[in-house]
Coordinates of C-alpha atoms in Angstrom, one line a residue:
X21 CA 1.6 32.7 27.2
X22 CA 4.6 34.7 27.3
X23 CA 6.4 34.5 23.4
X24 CA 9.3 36.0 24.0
X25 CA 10.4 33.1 26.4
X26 CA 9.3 30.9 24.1
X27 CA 11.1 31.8 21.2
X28 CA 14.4 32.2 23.2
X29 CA 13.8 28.5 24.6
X30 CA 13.0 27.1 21.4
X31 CA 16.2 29.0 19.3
X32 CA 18.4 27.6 22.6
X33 CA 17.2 24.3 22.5
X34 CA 17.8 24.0 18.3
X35 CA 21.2 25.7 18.5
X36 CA 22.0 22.8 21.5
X37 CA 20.9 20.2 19.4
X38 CA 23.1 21.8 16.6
X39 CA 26.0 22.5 18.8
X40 CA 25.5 18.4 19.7
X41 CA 25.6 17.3 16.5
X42 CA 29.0 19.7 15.6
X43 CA 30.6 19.0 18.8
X44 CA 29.8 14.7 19.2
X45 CA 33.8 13.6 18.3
X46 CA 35.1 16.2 20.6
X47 CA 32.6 15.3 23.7
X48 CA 34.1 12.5 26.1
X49 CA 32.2 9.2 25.9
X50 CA 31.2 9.1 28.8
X51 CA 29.3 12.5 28.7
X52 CA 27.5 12.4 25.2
X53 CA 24.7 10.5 25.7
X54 CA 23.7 12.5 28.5
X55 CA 24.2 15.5 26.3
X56 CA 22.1 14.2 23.5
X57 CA 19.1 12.6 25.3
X58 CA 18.9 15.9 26.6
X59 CA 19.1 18.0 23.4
X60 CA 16.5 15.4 22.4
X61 CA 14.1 16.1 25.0
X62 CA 14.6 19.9 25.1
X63 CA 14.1 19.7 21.1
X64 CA 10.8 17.6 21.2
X65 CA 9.7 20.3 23.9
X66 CA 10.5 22.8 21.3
X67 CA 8.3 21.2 18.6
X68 CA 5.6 20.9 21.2
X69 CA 5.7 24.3 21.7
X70 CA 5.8 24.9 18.0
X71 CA 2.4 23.1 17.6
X72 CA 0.9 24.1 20.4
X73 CA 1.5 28.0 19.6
X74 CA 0.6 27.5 16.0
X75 CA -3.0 25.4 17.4
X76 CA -4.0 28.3 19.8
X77 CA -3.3 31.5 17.6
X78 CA -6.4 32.1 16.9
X79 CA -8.0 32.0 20.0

């Protein structure tokens, strides 16, 4: 499993959710629920990721 990708995805997909959350007044309507089921998803990957890393470090 490559880490370096991993990291970079997981710091991307927190700073989107972050960026979501900062940004939601200044998004149009009809765009931000797009946006956030999407920084949702990415973000659950992320903690899947998290887990799964932290589950197979020792083997």
């Amino acid at each position: 499993m490559d880490t370096t990708a991993t990291i970079i995805f997981i710091i991307a997909a927190f700073s989107l959710g972050i960026i979501v959350i900062m940004q939601r007044n200044n998004m149009p309507a009809s765009m931000r629920r797009g946006v956030a089921l999407a920084a949702i998803a990415f973000i659950a990957f992320a903690f899947f990721l998290i887990v799964y890393s932290l589950a197979t470090m020792g083997s």
